[in-house]
Amino acid sequence: FFFFFFFQAEDGIRDRSPSRGLGDVYKRQVEILSEALKVNRTIIYLNLGRNRITDRGAKMIGEMLKLNETLTQLDIKNNRIECAGVRAISEALKSNKAITMLDIGYNIVGNEGIDIIGKALMTNTALTTLILRSNNIECKGIKVIGEALKVNNTLNILDLSQNRIGNEGAKELAKHLNKSLHLTGIKCIEENMKKFVGESLNSSITIASLSLKPNRTKINNETLKELNISYNEIGDEGAKAICAALNTNVTLTRLNIGYNKLGYEGARAVSEMLKFNRALINLDISCNIITYEGIKLICEAIKANTALAQLNLNSNSIGLEGIKIIGELLKVNNVLVQLNIGNSKICLLYTSDAADDSLRVDLGGRRIIKKKK
């Protein structure tokens, strides 16, 4: 049997000794756990997130990883771990053949820590998922990761979201994405990422999943299945670049471009994409600033689309005119099965007869009145 172990301490835990702080309580507990896990052969998942273990606790974890051959997933996010702790974990990863997922997000890794991690990735052959979210990583750190990706053929998912890689870092990452044929998932940050990653992924042939949430840009290639670029402020220009890349895509099934300040031009880009794309099943364009004019373009495109089954238009400025347009779409469309138009600035909705039977319509608490036959 295998077990999952969670140890996420709460602020209510207190150390009775006046000479030791709360952090010392956690570290002593980590020491006990580490010693036990050196011989344990059943625990496969360990969550030590938010325990203030700092570098001292990370060093203990590192020593444990050198001996443990069962643990496959380790979560040590938000623990105030700095360079020394990163070094201990990285040294263990050079020899550890069991860990496949490491979440070290929300710590203080920085460029120096990334340099250490990069060297470990050059020799590690087990890690498939690495989460480095919110660690003050800049362009210099991205260059190190890029060099590691040249030789590492195991890493599938890399999360670099909420860092500070900037435009130059985006370019650097895109350059290595173009060369890295094994990477299946990546998360990054920065407003102009959409441009550089988009260009690079147009020529990449093996990316399976790319998420940049919440950042400034997920685009597609021949194997990408899901694209989530919500909360990235990509605007209309970003939507144009992304939708253009998806025009001929035959594998992407889910696209989320919600919370991105898309207006009329963004809606036009989406509609043009829907005219050609026949793979997309789920489209989320919620929480933008699309009015009935943009909705009209999208609905016209959907009339000819034979694939889209789920559409989320929640929190747009659709209004009554937009609802009328959607109603007309529902009369002729026989593919759409889920529709979310909650918080769309409407007071009443008279549903069309076509929507009465098979469609699931989410109106976010809006009042629905059926038309009398």
Tab-separated table of C-alpha atoms in Angstrom:
chain	number	residue	atom	x	y	z
A	1	PHE	CA	0.000	0.000	0.000
A	2	PHE	CA	1.055	3.578	-0.663
A	3	PHE	CA	0.087	6.643	1.347
A	4	PHE	CA	-0.183	10.398	0.981
A	5	PHE	CA	1.111	12.481	3.857
A	6	PHE	CA	0.034	16.061	4.491
A	7	PHE	CA	1.748	18.252	7.031
A	8	GLN	CA	0.596	21.815	6.624
A	9	ALA	CA	0.909	23.522	9.968
A	10	GLU	CA	-1.491	26.209	11.110
A	11	ASP	CA	-0.644	29.394	12.971
A	12	GLY	CA	-2.401	28.003	16.035
A	13	ILE	CA	0.560	25.694	16.771
A	14	ARG	CA	2.746	27.202	19.451
A	15	ASP	CA	6.092	26.354	20.961
A	16	ARG	CA	5.939	26.192	24.762
A	17	SER	CA	9.622	27.000	25.080
A	18	PRO	CA	10.175	30.776	25.442
A	19	SER	CA	13.594	30.526	23.804
A	20	ARG	CA	12.299	29.058	20.575
A	21	GLY	CA	9.946	30.495	17.997
A	22	LEU	CA	7.199	28.921	15.945
A	23	GLY	CA	9.651	28.213	13.128
A	24	ASP	CA	11.700	26.025	15.474
A	25	VAL	CA	8.626	23.945	16.232
A	26	TYR	CA	8.151	23.251	12.534
A	27	LYS	CA	11.835	22.495	11.998
A	28	ARG	CA	11.915	19.972	14.835
A	29	GLN	CA	8.861	18.301	13.359
A	30	VAL	CA	10.495	18.271	9.922
A	31	GLU	CA	13.569	16.658	11.466
A	32	ILE	CA	11.413	13.897	12.951
A	33	LEU	CA	9.634	13.360	9.640
A	34	SER	CA	12.853	13.368	7.646
A	35	GLU	CA	14.435	10.731	9.815
A	36	ALA	CA	11.332	8.561	9.528
A	37	LEU	CA	11.146	8.945	5.759
A	38	LYS	CA	14.725	7.787	5.354
A	39	VAL	CA	13.474	4.285	6.120
A	40	ASN	CA	9.800	4.572	5.153
A	41	ARG	CA	8.796	2.610	2.041
A	42	THR	CA	5.100	3.543	1.665
A	43	ILE	CA	4.711	7.343	1.530
A	44	ILE	CA	4.617	8.542	-2.082
A	45	TYR	CA	3.319	12.118	-1.603
A	46	LEU	CA	4.515	14.611	1.007
A	47	ASN	CA	3.062	18.097	1.457
A	48	LEU	CA	5.110	20.363	3.723
A	49	GLY	CA	3.826	23.621	2.266
A	50	ARG	CA	3.515	26.750	4.426
A	51	ASN	CA	5.528	25.470	7.367
A	52	ARG	CA	8.348	28.027	7.605
A	53	ILE	CA	10.946	25.294	7.471
A	54	THR	CA	13.490	27.694	5.885
A	55	ASP	CA	16.904	26.501	4.699
A	56	ARG	CA	17.433	24.436	7.818
A	57	GLY	CA	14.373	22.308	7.150
A	58	ALA	CA	15.192	22.091	3.444
A	59	LYS	CA	18.606	20.664	4.277
A	60	MET	CA	16.940	17.931	6.323
A	61	ILE	CA	14.618	17.157	3.415
A	62	GLY	CA	17.610	17.024	1.091
A	63	GLU	CA	19.375	14.455	3.237
A	64	MET	CA	16.203	12.381	3.356
A	65	LEU	CA	15.862	12.432	-0.444
A	66	LYS	CA	19.313	10.923	-0.847
A	67	LEU	CA	18.091	7.770	0.890
A	68	ASN	CA	14.364	7.602	0.193
A	69	GLU	CA	13.417	5.638	-2.936
A	70	THR	CA	9.626	5.700	-2.586
A	71	LEU	CA	8.556	9.352	-2.375
A	72	THR	CA	7.543	10.597	-5.835
A	73	GLN	CA	5.874	13.954	-5.140
A	74	LEU	CA	7.204	16.642	-2.803
A	75	ASP	CA	5.484	19.961	-2.060
A	76	ILE	CA	7.607	22.447	-0.104
A	77	LYS	CA	6.128	25.697	-1.367
A	78	ASN	CA	5.943	28.875	0.711
A	79	ASN	CA	8.609	27.911	3.250
A	80	ARG	CA	11.064	30.816	3.108
A	81	ILE	CA	13.634	28.599	1.450
A	82	GLU	CA	16.632	30.466	0.050
A	83	CYS	CA	19.801	29.505	-1.790
A	84	ALA	CA	21.247	27.191	0.856
A	85	GLY	CA	18.042	25.165	1.056
A	86	VAL	CA	17.777	25.041	-2.724
A	87	ARG	CA	21.336	23.728	-2.885
A	88	ALA	CA	20.498	20.881	-0.476
A	89	ILE	CA	17.422	19.846	-2.457
A	90	SER	CA	19.262	20.140	-5.773
A	91	GLU	CA	22.174	18.010	-4.609
A	92	ALA	CA	19.701	15.295	-3.653
A	93	LEU	CA	18.004	15.509	-7.056
A	94	LYS	CA	21.292	14.678	-8.767
A	95	SER	CA	21.102	11.151	-7.392
A	96	ASN	CA	17.423	10.698	-6.493
A	97	LYS	CA	15.598	8.534	-9.049
A	98	ALA	CA	12.138	8.603	-7.463
A	99	ILE	CA	10.942	12.217	-7.253
A	100	THR	CA	8.842	13.097	-10.296
A	101	MET	CA	7.122	16.246	-8.984
A	102	LEU	CA	8.732	19.041	-6.984
A	103	ASP	CA	6.827	22.173	-5.956
A	104	ILE	CA	9.205	24.778	-4.570
A	105	GLY	CA	7.034	27.764	-5.446
A	106	TYR	CA	6.633	30.915	-3.352
A	107	ASN	CA	10.089	30.724	-1.830
A	108	ILE	CA	13.180	32.895	-2.332
A	109	VAL	CA	15.042	30.932	-4.983
A	110	GLY	CA	16.213	33.876	-7.105
A	111	ASN	CA	18.703	33.722	-9.954
A	112	GLU	CA	21.404	32.168	-7.782
A	113	GLY	CA	19.097	29.360	-6.708
A	114	ILE	CA	17.982	28.749	-10.279
A	115	ASP	CA	21.601	28.339	-11.301
A	116	ILE	CA	21.874	25.508	-8.765
A	117	ILE	CA	18.604	23.909	-9.869
A	118	GLY	CA	19.643	24.155	-13.507
A	119	LYS	CA	22.785	22.140	-12.854
A	120	ALA	CA	20.736	19.465	-11.082
A	121	LEU	CA	18.372	19.231	-14.055
A	122	MET	CA	21.289	18.436	-16.313
A	123	THR	CA	21.825	15.125	-14.540
A	124	ASN	CA	18.404	14.308	-13.083
A	125	THR	CA	16.483	11.695	-15.079
A	126	ALA	CA	13.326	11.348	-12.985
A	127	LEU	CA	11.755	14.779	-12.456
A	128	THR	CA	8.834	15.441	-14.806
A	129	THR	CA	7.152	18.400	-13.059
A	130	LEU	CA	8.973	21.382	-11.559
A	131	ILE	CA	7.053	24.285	-10.033
A	132	LEU	CA	9.055	27.467	-9.451
A	133	ARG	CA	6.187	29.936	-9.238
A	134	SER	CA	6.855	33.314	-7.604
A	135	ASN	CA	10.558	33.035	-6.807
A	136	ASN	CA	12.040	36.343	-8.001
A	137	ILE	CA	13.508	34.686	-11.088
A	138	GLU	CA	14.704	37.069	-13.795
A	139	CYS	CA	16.045	36.788	-17.337
A	140	LYS	CA	19.421	35.548	-16.112
A	141	GLY	CA	17.706	32.623	-14.431
A	142	ILE	CA	15.772	31.776	-17.597
A	143	LYS	CA	19.038	31.443	-19.504
A	144	VAL	CA	20.189	28.838	-16.996
A	145	ILE	CA	16.922	26.914	-17.331
A	146	GLY	CA	17.299	27.072	-21.092
A	147	GLU	CA	20.741	25.525	-20.960
A	148	ALA	CA	19.395	22.741	-18.750
A	149	LEU	CA	16.588	22.014	-21.199
A	150	LYS	CA	19.151	21.364	-23.896
A	151	VAL	CA	20.299	18.209	-22.139
A	152	ASN	CA	17.374	17.273	-19.898
A	153	ASN	CA	14.956	14.947	-21.706
A	154	THR	CA	12.642	14.121	-18.807
A	155	LEU	CA	11.024	17.379	-17.632
A	156	ASN	CA	7.460	17.692	-18.955
A	157	ILE	CA	5.927	20.514	-16.950
A	158	LEU	CA	7.757	23.677	-15.918
A	159	ASP	CA	5.932	26.395	-13.978
A	160	LEU	CA	7.714	29.755	-13.958
A	161	SER	CA	4.622	31.894	-13.406
A	162	GLN	CA	4.620	35.037	-11.275
A	163	ASN	CA	8.318	35.723	-11.701
A	164	ARG	CA	10.089	38.672	-13.306
A	165	ILE	CA	11.565	37.303	-16.493
A	166	GLY	CA	10.588	40.335	-18.586
A	167	ASN	CA	10.612	40.604	-22.369
A	168	GLU	CA	14.197	39.442	-22.690
A	169	GLY	CA	13.501	36.436	-20.523
A	170	ALA	CA	10.476	35.647	-22.660
A	171	LYS	CA	12.631	35.716	-25.777
A	172	GLU	CA	15.190	33.469	-24.141
A	173	LEU	CA	12.579	30.957	-23.075
A	174	ALA	CA	10.916	30.962	-26.471
A	175	LYS	CA	14.274	30.267	-28.089
A	176	HIS	CA	14.774	27.154	-26.012
A	177	LEU	CA	11.179	26.059	-26.443
A	178	ASN	CA	11.890	25.944	-30.128
A	179	LYS	CA	14.731	23.500	-29.513
A	180	SER	CA	13.294	21.461	-26.645
A	181	LEU	CA	11.327	18.574	-28.157
A	182	HIS	CA	10.270	16.850	-24.943
A	183	LEU	CA	8.678	19.660	-22.920
A	184	THR	CA	4.913	19.069	-22.652
A	185	GLY	CA	3.831	21.818	-20.305
A	186	ILE	CA	5.080	25.225	-19.259
A	187	LYS	CA	3.837	28.216	-17.330
A	188	CYS	CA	5.461	31.631	-17.624
A	189	ILE	CA	4.882	35.317	-17.014
A	190	GLU	CA	5.054	38.722	-18.693
A	191	GLU	CA	2.823	40.748	-20.936
A	192	ASN	CA	4.732	40.250	-24.161
A	193	MET	CA	5.207	36.499	-23.666
A	194	LYS	CA	2.330	35.918	-26.082
A	195	LYS	CA	4.386	37.247	-28.953
A	196	PHE	CA	7.608	35.341	-28.430
A	197	VAL	CA	6.121	32.045	-27.222
A	198	GLY	CA	3.536	32.173	-29.992
A	199	GLU	CA	6.171	32.500	-32.675
A	200	SER	CA	8.276	29.739	-31.182
A	201	LEU	CA	5.438	27.281	-30.684
A	202	ASN	CA	4.293	27.688	-34.260
A	203	SER	CA	7.394	25.723	-35.223
A	204	SER	CA	7.499	23.411	-32.176
A	205	ILE	CA	5.999	19.965	-32.690
A	206	THR	CA	5.738	18.327	-29.271
A	207	ILE	CA	4.328	20.777	-26.706
A	208	ALA	CA	1.262	19.136	-25.126
A	209	SER	CA	0.136	21.679	-22.549
A	210	LEU	CA	1.124	25.291	-21.954
A	211	SER	CA	-0.379	27.463	-19.228
A	212	LEU	CA	0.590	31.028	-18.465
A	213	LYS	CA	-2.024	31.724	-15.800
A	214	PRO	CA	-1.856	34.153	-14.195
A	215	ASN	CA	0.740	36.017	-16.281
A	216	ARG	CA	0.990	38.185	-19.313
A	217	THR	CA	0.334	35.255	-21.943
A	218	LYS	CA	-0.704	29.129	-23.703
A	219	ILE	CA	-0.484	28.760	-27.295
A	220	ASN	CA	-0.566	25.824	-29.620
A	221	ASN	CA	1.349	23.453	-31.816
A	222	GLU	CA	0.592	20.024	-33.213
A	223	THR	CA	-0.025	18.293	-29.870
A	224	LEU	CA	-1.304	20.985	-27.493
A	225	LYS	CA	-4.668	19.973	-26.035
A	226	GLU	CA	-5.504	22.747	-23.567
A	227	LEU	CA	-4.634	26.441	-23.692
A	228	ASN	CA	-5.198	28.672	-20.661
A	229	ILE	CA	-4.044	32.268	-20.818
A	230	SER	CA	-6.593	33.813	-18.473
A	231	TYR	CA	-5.621	36.740	-16.198
A	232	ASN	CA	-2.868	37.901	-18.540
A	233	GLU	CA	-4.078	41.264	-19.831
A	234	ILE	CA	-3.229	40.249	-23.368
A	235	GLY	CA	-5.880	42.565	-24.801
A	236	ASP	CA	-7.136	42.552	-28.366
A	237	GLU	CA	-3.657	42.416	-29.872
A	238	GLY	CA	-2.758	39.352	-27.878
A	239	ALA	CA	-6.027	37.682	-28.842
A	240	LYS	CA	-5.276	38.339	-32.507
A	241	ALA	CA	-1.856	36.674	-32.263
A	242	ILE	CA	-3.149	33.654	-30.389
A	243	CYS	CA	-6.240	33.098	-32.521
A	244	ALA	CA	-4.207	33.422	-35.713
A	245	ALA	CA	-1.949	30.636	-34.457
A	246	LEU	CA	-5.007	28.455	-33.816
A	247	ASN	CA	-6.661	28.919	-37.203
A	248	THR	CA	-5.264	25.686	-38.607
A	249	ASN	CA	-4.815	23.813	-35.348
A	250	VAL	CA	-6.335	20.323	-35.285
A	251	THR	CA	-5.576	19.237	-31.702
A	252	LEU	CA	-6.507	22.040	-29.280
A	253	THR	CA	-9.828	21.245	-27.583
A	254	ARG	CA	-10.008	23.788	-24.731
A	255	LEU	CA	-9.189	27.507	-24.882
A	256	ASN	CA	-9.470	29.923	-21.955
A	257	ILE	CA	-8.837	33.598	-22.674
A	258	GLY	CA	-10.974	34.986	-19.875
A	259	TYR	CA	-10.036	38.094	-17.839
A	260	ASN	CA	-7.941	39.561	-20.632
A	261	LYS	CA	-9.634	42.861	-21.514
A	262	LEU	CA	-10.833	41.637	-24.887
A	263	GLY	CA	-13.140	43.992	-26.751
A	264	TYR	CA	-14.575	44.140	-30.248
A	265	GLU	CA	-11.323	43.420	-32.071
A	266	GLY	CA	-10.577	40.521	-29.754
A	267	ALA	CA	-14.046	39.122	-30.427
A	268	ARG	CA	-13.423	39.489	-34.155
A	269	ALA	CA	-10.193	37.497	-33.815
A	270	VAL	CA	-12.047	34.765	-31.948
A	271	SER	CA	-14.767	34.641	-34.588
A	272	GLU	CA	-12.239	34.377	-37.415
A	273	MET	CA	-10.529	31.520	-35.623
A	274	LEU	CA	-13.851	29.695	-35.120
A	275	LYS	CA	-14.545	29.862	-38.837
A	276	PHE	CA	-11.533	27.658	-39.551
A	277	ASN	CA	-10.882	25.718	-36.361
A	278	ARG	CA	-12.773	22.423	-36.093
A	279	ALA	CA	-11.057	20.949	-33.050
A	280	LEU	CA	-12.033	23.382	-30.288
A	281	ILE	CA	-14.738	21.986	-27.999
A	282	ASN	CA	-14.564	24.343	-25.009
A	283	LEU	CA	-14.167	28.131	-25.327
A	284	ASP	CA	-13.980	30.456	-22.311
A	285	ILE	CA	-14.017	34.191	-23.049
A	286	SER	CA	-15.580	35.210	-19.748
A	287	CYS	CA	-14.921	38.426	-17.835
A	288	ASN	CA	-13.886	40.544	-20.792
A	289	ILE	CA	-15.468	43.710	-22.216
A	290	ILE	CA	-17.203	42.163	-25.208
A	291	THR	CA	-20.496	43.845	-26.136
A	292	TYR	CA	-23.354	42.611	-28.301
A	293	GLU	CA	-21.420	43.707	-31.405
A	294	GLY	CA	-18.597	41.306	-30.607
A	295	ILE	CA	-21.095	38.614	-29.612
A	296	LYS	CA	-22.716	38.952	-33.017
A	297	LEU	CA	-19.442	38.143	-34.776
A	298	ILE	CA	-18.789	35.144	-32.534
A	299	CYS	CA	-22.310	33.761	-32.931
A	300	GLU	CA	-22.154	34.072	-36.708
A	301	ALA	CA	-18.949	32.034	-36.690
A	302	ILE	CA	-20.430	29.413	-34.354
A	303	LYS	CA	-23.366	28.882	-36.734
A	304	ALA	CA	-20.933	27.350	-39.203
A	305	ASN	CA	-18.805	25.638	-36.558
A	306	THR	CA	-19.522	21.934	-36.049
A	307	ALA	CA	-17.305	21.272	-33.019
A	308	LEU	CA	-17.799	23.848	-30.237
A	309	ALA	CA	-19.880	22.306	-27.436
A	310	GLN	CA	-19.134	24.543	-24.427
A	311	LEU	CA	-19.133	28.352	-24.461
A	312	ASN	CA	-18.500	30.615	-21.465
A	313	LEU	CA	-19.494	34.261	-21.995
A	314	ASN	CA	-19.923	35.037	-18.300
A	315	SER	CA	-19.439	38.665	-17.181
A	316	ASN	CA	-19.388	40.425	-20.523
A	317	SER	CA	-21.496	43.417	-21.530
A	318	ILE	CA	-23.845	41.349	-23.651
A	319	GLY	CA	-27.091	43.101	-22.773
A	320	LEU	CA	-30.506	42.388	-24.227
A	321	GLU	CA	-29.321	42.799	-27.811
A	322	GLY	CA	-26.626	40.224	-27.279
A	323	ILE	CA	-29.125	37.809	-25.747
A	324	LYS	CA	-31.343	38.151	-28.808
A	325	ILE	CA	-28.372	37.261	-31.009
A	326	ILE	CA	-27.572	34.231	-28.846
A	327	GLY	CA	-31.221	33.196	-29.016
A	328	GLU	CA	-31.074	33.186	-32.803
A	329	LEU	CA	-27.951	31.050	-32.651
A	330	LEU	CA	-29.645	28.502	-30.410
A	331	LYS	CA	-32.458	28.080	-32.922
A	332	VAL	CA	-30.100	26.670	-35.541
A	333	ASN	CA	-27.147	25.279	-33.581
A	334	ASN	CA	-27.344	21.603	-32.633
A	335	VAL	CA	-23.816	21.170	-31.235
A	336	LEU	CA	-23.603	23.551	-28.270
A	337	VAL	CA	-24.504	21.798	-24.997
A	338	GLN	CA	-23.208	24.203	-22.322
A	339	LEU	CA	-23.666	27.964	-22.328
A	340	ASN	CA	-22.710	30.365	-19.527
A	341	ILE	CA	-23.982	33.933	-19.857
A	342	GLY	CA	-24.146	34.845	-16.183
A	343	ASN	CA	-23.663	38.458	-15.095
A	344	SER	CA	-24.314	39.697	-18.614
A	345	LYS	CA	-26.183	42.907	-17.760
A	346	ILE	CA	-29.637	41.588	-18.596
A	347	CYS	CA	-32.776	41.689	-16.475
A	348	LEU	CA	-35.009	39.044	-18.046
A	349	LEU	CA	-34.367	36.305	-20.528
A	350	TYR	CA	-37.073	34.778	-22.660
A	351	THR	CA	-35.683	31.432	-23.750
A	352	SER	CA	-36.239	30.213	-27.242
A	353	ASP	CA	-38.006	26.920	-27.854
A	354	ALA	CA	-34.731	25.512	-29.157
A	355	ALA	CA	-33.128	25.958	-25.744
A	356	ASP	CA	-35.825	24.190	-23.744
A	357	ASP	CA	-34.772	20.596	-24.110
A	358	SER	CA	-31.166	19.562	-24.568
A	359	LEU	CA	-29.057	22.597	-23.708
A	360	ARG	CA	-27.601	23.431	-20.356
A	361	VAL	CA	-27.749	27.202	-19.876
A	362	ASP	CA	-26.035	28.914	-16.943
A	363	LEU	CA	-27.436	32.402	-16.416
A	364	GLY	CA	-25.758	33.091	-13.094
A	365	GLY	CA	-28.998	33.465	-11.159
A	366	ARG	CA	-30.840	35.394	-13.867
A	367	ARG	CA	-34.603	35.041	-14.052
A	368	ILE	CA	-35.748	32.737	-16.845
A	369	ILE	CA	-39.183	32.913	-18.423
A	370	LYS	CA	-40.255	30.353	-20.993
A	371	LYS	CA	-42.115	31.518	-24.006
A	372	LYS	CA	-45.686	30.379	-24.184
A	373	LYS	CA	-46.374	28.065	-27.085
